[in-house]
Amino acid sequence: MTPSRPRGRPEAPLSPPTTPLEQYGAAVRQYRHLHGHSPAAAADACGCTRSALSQIETGKLRPGADLAQAIDDVLGADGLLVDLYHASRPVSRREKERLEQARADAPPLVLDPADASDWVCDVTVPDGTLMAPGETFVKTWRVRNAGTVAWEGRYIMRQGPLAGPTLIATKRLTPVADTQPGDTLDVSVICRAPRIPGTMTARFKFADRWERLYFPNSMPDGIIATITVDENRTPRDA
């Protein structure tokens, strides 16, 4: 699709997204702007009306799967917008009730002052590693259980949005192995580089399955993955 120059009145800015559907819509608009497509031209190429595209971008309309795929293809998102689309699936009332009940039944999270962690090293993908646009990689850190509390049933949790045009894409929660005091643990997360060149960072912290943080007041940035996307680079597994 050839980029088109926007015409008419300037588009009204979006409010900060607060729901998965609004995050999806905001990402659609970001991709459209990054590629210089007007609303009318993008809507025509995607096979929908401009009104429908506007409602999608503002989080008021969730498109069907075929249209979501067309939007991803037209805007060259390489599957990222499709991932955000699936993440925006509305949760049914029954699912909400089940989740709320599970959280209510969960044992209280005890933050023991004897519980501590130390970052040891990057095992893979050192900070600043060059990546091709859209490249999938596995980031692994080595950490040590530096306290006297055994780690059981823990997860590493992504902080902030999970994906976007200029963000590293990951899952929210990744389980980690149980670890005894004094032992080291290799923590791995599957990541995907964005399509837009630049340097970006993803942050992670330890949490339980209900997304409650174990070390809420220590290491404000958690453990991080920082990469630089180079548009002239080819994927390492190519």
mmCIF file with all atom_site columns, N, CA, C and O in Angstrom, residues 89-106:
data_model
loop_
_atom_site.group_PDB
_atom_site.id
_atom_site.type_symbol
_atom_site.label_atom_id
_atom_site.label_alt_id
_atom_site.label_comp_id
_atom_site.label_asym_id
_atom_site.label_entity_id
_atom_site.label_seq_id
_atom_site.pdbx_PDB_ins_code
_atom_site.Cartn_x
_atom_site.Cartn_y
_atom_site.Cartn_z
_atom_site.occupancy
_atom_site.B_iso_or_equiv
_atom_site.pdbx_formal_charge
_atom_site.auth_seq_id
_atom_site.auth_comp_id
_atom_site.auth_asym_id
_atom_site.auth_atom_id
_atom_site.pdbx_PDB_model_num
ATOM 1  N N  . ARG A 1 89  ? -9.813  -9.859  23.508 1.00 0.00 ? 89  ARG A N  1
ATOM 2  C CA . ARG A 1 89  ? -11.065 -10.617 23.593 1.00 0.00 ? 89  ARG A CA 1
ATOM 3  C C  . ARG A 1 89  ? -11.772 -10.317 24.909 1.00 0.00 ? 89  ARG A C  1
ATOM 4  O O  . ARG A 1 89  ? -11.172 -10.408 25.982 1.00 0.00 ? 89  ARG A O  1
ATOM 5  N N  . PRO A 1 90  ? -13.046 -9.943  24.842 1.00 0.00 ? 90  PRO A N  1
ATOM 6  C CA . PRO A 1 90  ? -13.757 -9.621  26.086 1.00 0.00 ? 90  PRO A CA 1
ATOM 7  C C  . PRO A 1 90  ? -13.891 -10.845 26.985 1.00 0.00 ? 90  PRO A C  1
ATOM 8  O O  . PRO A 1 90  ? -14.071 -11.970 26.514 1.00 0.00 ? 90  PRO A O  1
ATOM 9  N N  . VAL A 1 91  ? -13.770 -10.612 28.268 1.00 0.00 ? 91  VAL A N  1
ATOM 10 C CA . VAL A 1 91  ? -13.900 -11.683 29.252 1.00 0.00 ? 91  VAL A CA 1
ATOM 11 C C  . VAL A 1 91  ? -15.370 -11.816 29.636 1.00 0.00 ? 91  VAL A C  1
ATOM 12 O O  . VAL A 1 91  ? -16.031 -10.823 29.962 1.00 0.00 ? 91  VAL A O  1
ATOM 13 N N  . SER A 1 92  ? -15.882 -13.032 29.574 1.00 0.00 ? 92  SER A N  1
ATOM 14 C CA . SER A 1 92  ? -17.288 -13.253 29.904 1.00 0.00 ? 92  SER A CA 1
ATOM 15 C C  . SER A 1 92  ? -17.531 -13.043 31.397 1.00 0.00 ? 92  SER A C  1
ATOM 16 O O  . SER A 1 92  ? -16.596 -13.068 32.208 1.00 0.00 ? 92  SER A O  1
ATOM 17 N N  . ARG A 1 93  ? -18.784 -12.836 31.746 1.00 0.00 ? 93  ARG A N  1
ATOM 18 C CA . ARG A 1 93  ? -19.119 -12.645 33.152 1.00 0.00 ? 93  ARG A CA 1
ATOM 19 C C  . ARG A 1 93  ? -18.738 -13.868 33.971 1.00 0.00 ? 93  ARG A C  1
ATOM 20 O O  . ARG A 1 93  ? -18.245 -13.748 35.097 1.00 0.00 ? 93  ARG A O  1
ATOM 21 N N  . ARG A 1 94  ? -18.929 -15.053 33.389 1.00 0.00 ? 94  ARG A N  1
ATOM 22 C CA . ARG A 1 94  ? -18.570 -16.275 34.110 1.00 0.00 ? 94  ARG A CA 1
ATOM 23 C C  . ARG A 1 94  ? -17.065 -16.337 34.354 1.00 0.00 ? 94  ARG A C  1
ATOM 24 O O  . ARG A 1 94  ? -16.615 -16.712 35.443 1.00 0.00 ? 94  ARG A O  1
ATOM 25 N N  . GLU A 1 95  ? -16.277 -15.950 33.331 1.00 0.00 ? 95  GLU A N  1
ATOM 26 C CA . GLU A 1 95  ? -14.824 -15.944 33.500 1.00 0.00 ? 95  GLU A CA 1
ATOM 27 C C  . GLU A 1 95  ? -14.402 -14.932 34.559 1.00 0.00 ? 95  GLU A C  1
ATOM 28 O O  . GLU A 1 95  ? -13.509 -15.197 35.369 1.00 0.00 ? 95  GLU A O  1
ATOM 29 N N  . LYS A 1 96  ? -15.046 -13.754 34.554 1.00 0.00 ? 96  LYS A N  1
ATOM 30 C CA . LYS A 1 96  ? -14.731 -12.739 35.557 1.00 0.00 ? 96  LYS A CA 1
ATOM 31 C C  . LYS A 1 96  ? -15.040 -13.248 36.958 1.00 0.00 ? 96  LYS A C  1
ATOM 32 O O  . LYS A 1 96  ? -14.251 -13.067 37.891 1.00 0.00 ? 96  LYS A O  1
ATOM 33 N N  . GLU A 1 97  ? -16.198 -13.885 37.095 1.00 0.00 ? 97  GLU A N  1
ATOM 34 C CA . GLU A 1 97  ? -16.582 -14.402 38.411 1.00 0.00 ? 97  GLU A CA 1
ATOM 35 C C  . GLU A 1 97  ? -15.619 -15.480 38.877 1.00 0.00 ? 97  GLU A C  1
ATOM 36 O O  . GLU A 1 97  ? -15.252 -15.534 40.057 1.00 0.00 ? 97  GLU A O  1
ATOM 37 N N  . ARG A 1 98  ? -15.189 -16.344 37.935 1.00 0.00 ? 98  ARG A N  1
ATOM 38 C CA . ARG A 1 98  ? -14.253 -17.406 38.291 1.00 0.00 ? 98  ARG A CA 1
ATOM 39 C C  . ARG A 1 98  ? -12.910 -16.820 38.727 1.00 0.00 ? 98  ARG A C  1
ATOM 40 O O  . ARG A 1 98  ? -12.305 -17.274 39.707 1.00 0.00 ? 98  ARG A O  1
ATOM 41 N N  . LEU A 1 99  ? -12.441 -15.786 38.008 1.00 0.00 ? 99  LEU A N  1
ATOM 42 C CA . LEU A 1 99  ? -11.176 -15.152 38.357 1.00 0.00 ? 99  LEU A CA 1
ATOM 43 C C  . LEU A 1 99  ? -11.272 -14.442 39.705 1.00 0.00 ? 99  LEU A C  1
ATOM 44 O O  . LEU A 1 99  ? -10.368 -14.550 40.543 1.00 0.00 ? 99  LEU A O  1
ATOM 45 N N  . GLU A 1 100 ? -12.372 -13.726 39.917 1.00 0.00 ? 100 GLU A N  1
ATOM 46 C CA . GLU A 1 100 ? -12.547 -13.024 41.190 1.00 0.00 ? 100 GLU A CA 1
ATOM 47 C C  . GLU A 1 100 ? -12.613 -14.006 42.351 1.00 0.00 ? 100 GLU A C  1
ATOM 48 O O  . GLU A 1 100 ? -12.053 -13.754 43.426 1.00 0.00 ? 100 GLU A O  1
ATOM 49 N N  . GLN A 1 101 ? -13.280 -15.148 42.139 1.00 0.00 ? 101 GLN A N  1
ATOM 50 C CA . GLN A 1 101 ? -13.372 -16.145 43.192 1.00 0.00 ? 101 GLN A CA 1
ATOM 51 C C  . GLN A 1 101 ? -12.007 -16.762 43.474 1.00 0.00 ? 101 GLN A C  1
ATOM 52 O O  . GLN A 1 101 ? -11.641 -17.007 44.635 1.00 0.00 ? 101 GLN A O  1
ATOM 53 N N  . ALA A 1 102 ? -11.242 -17.019 42.401 1.00 0.00 ? 102 ALA A N  1
ATOM 54 C CA . ALA A 1 102 ? -9.906  -17.592 42.584 1.00 0.00 ? 102 ALA A CA 1
ATOM 55 C C  . ALA A 1 102 ? -9.018  -16.643 43.375 1.00 0.00 ? 102 ALA A C  1
ATOM 56 O O  . ALA A 1 102 ? -8.257  -17.070 44.254 1.00 0.00 ? 102 ALA A O  1
ATOM 57 N N  . ARG A 1 103 ? -9.116  -15.356 43.084 1.00 0.00 ? 103 ARG A N  1
ATOM 58 C CA . ARG A 1 103 ? -8.312  -14.378 43.821 1.00 0.00 ? 103 ARG A CA 1
ATOM 59 C C  . ARG A 1 103 ? -8.769  -14.290 45.275 1.00 0.00 ? 103 ARG A C  1
ATOM 60 O O  . ARG A 1 103 ? -7.950  -14.142 46.190 1.00 0.00 ? 103 ARG A O  1
ATOM 61 N N  . ALA A 1 104 ? -10.089 -14.379 45.484 1.00 0.00 ? 104 ALA A N  1
ATOM 62 C CA . ALA A 1 104 ? -10.604 -14.317 46.852 1.00 0.00 ? 104 ALA A CA 1
ATOM 63 C C  . ALA A 1 104 ? -10.158 -15.530 47.658 1.00 0.00 ? 104 ALA A C  1
ATOM 64 O O  . ALA A 1 104 ? -9.919  -15.433 48.870 1.00 0.00 ? 104 ALA A O  1
ATOM 65 N N  . ASP A 1 105 ? -10.055 -16.689 46.986 1.00 0.00 ? 105 ASP A N  1
ATOM 66 C CA . ASP A 1 105 ? -9.661  -17.919 47.669 1.00 0.00 ? 105 ASP A CA 1
ATOM 67 C C  . ASP A 1 105 ? -8.148  -18.065 47.802 1.00 0.00 ? 105 ASP A C  1
ATOM 68 O O  . ASP A 1 105 ? -7.673  -18.967 48.503 1.00 0.00 ? 105 ASP A O  1
ATOM 69 N N  . ALA A 1 106 ? -7.397  -17.213 47.109 1.00 0.00 ? 106 ALA A N  1
ATOM 70 C CA . ALA A 1 106 ? -5.939  -17.327 47.134 1.00 0.00 ? 106 ALA A CA 1
ATOM 71 C C  . ALA A 1 106 ? -5.410  -17.026 48.535 1.00 0.00 ? 106 ALA A C  1
ATOM 72 O O  . ALA A 1 106 ? -5.915  -16.136 49.223 1.00 0.00 ? 106 ALA A O  1
#
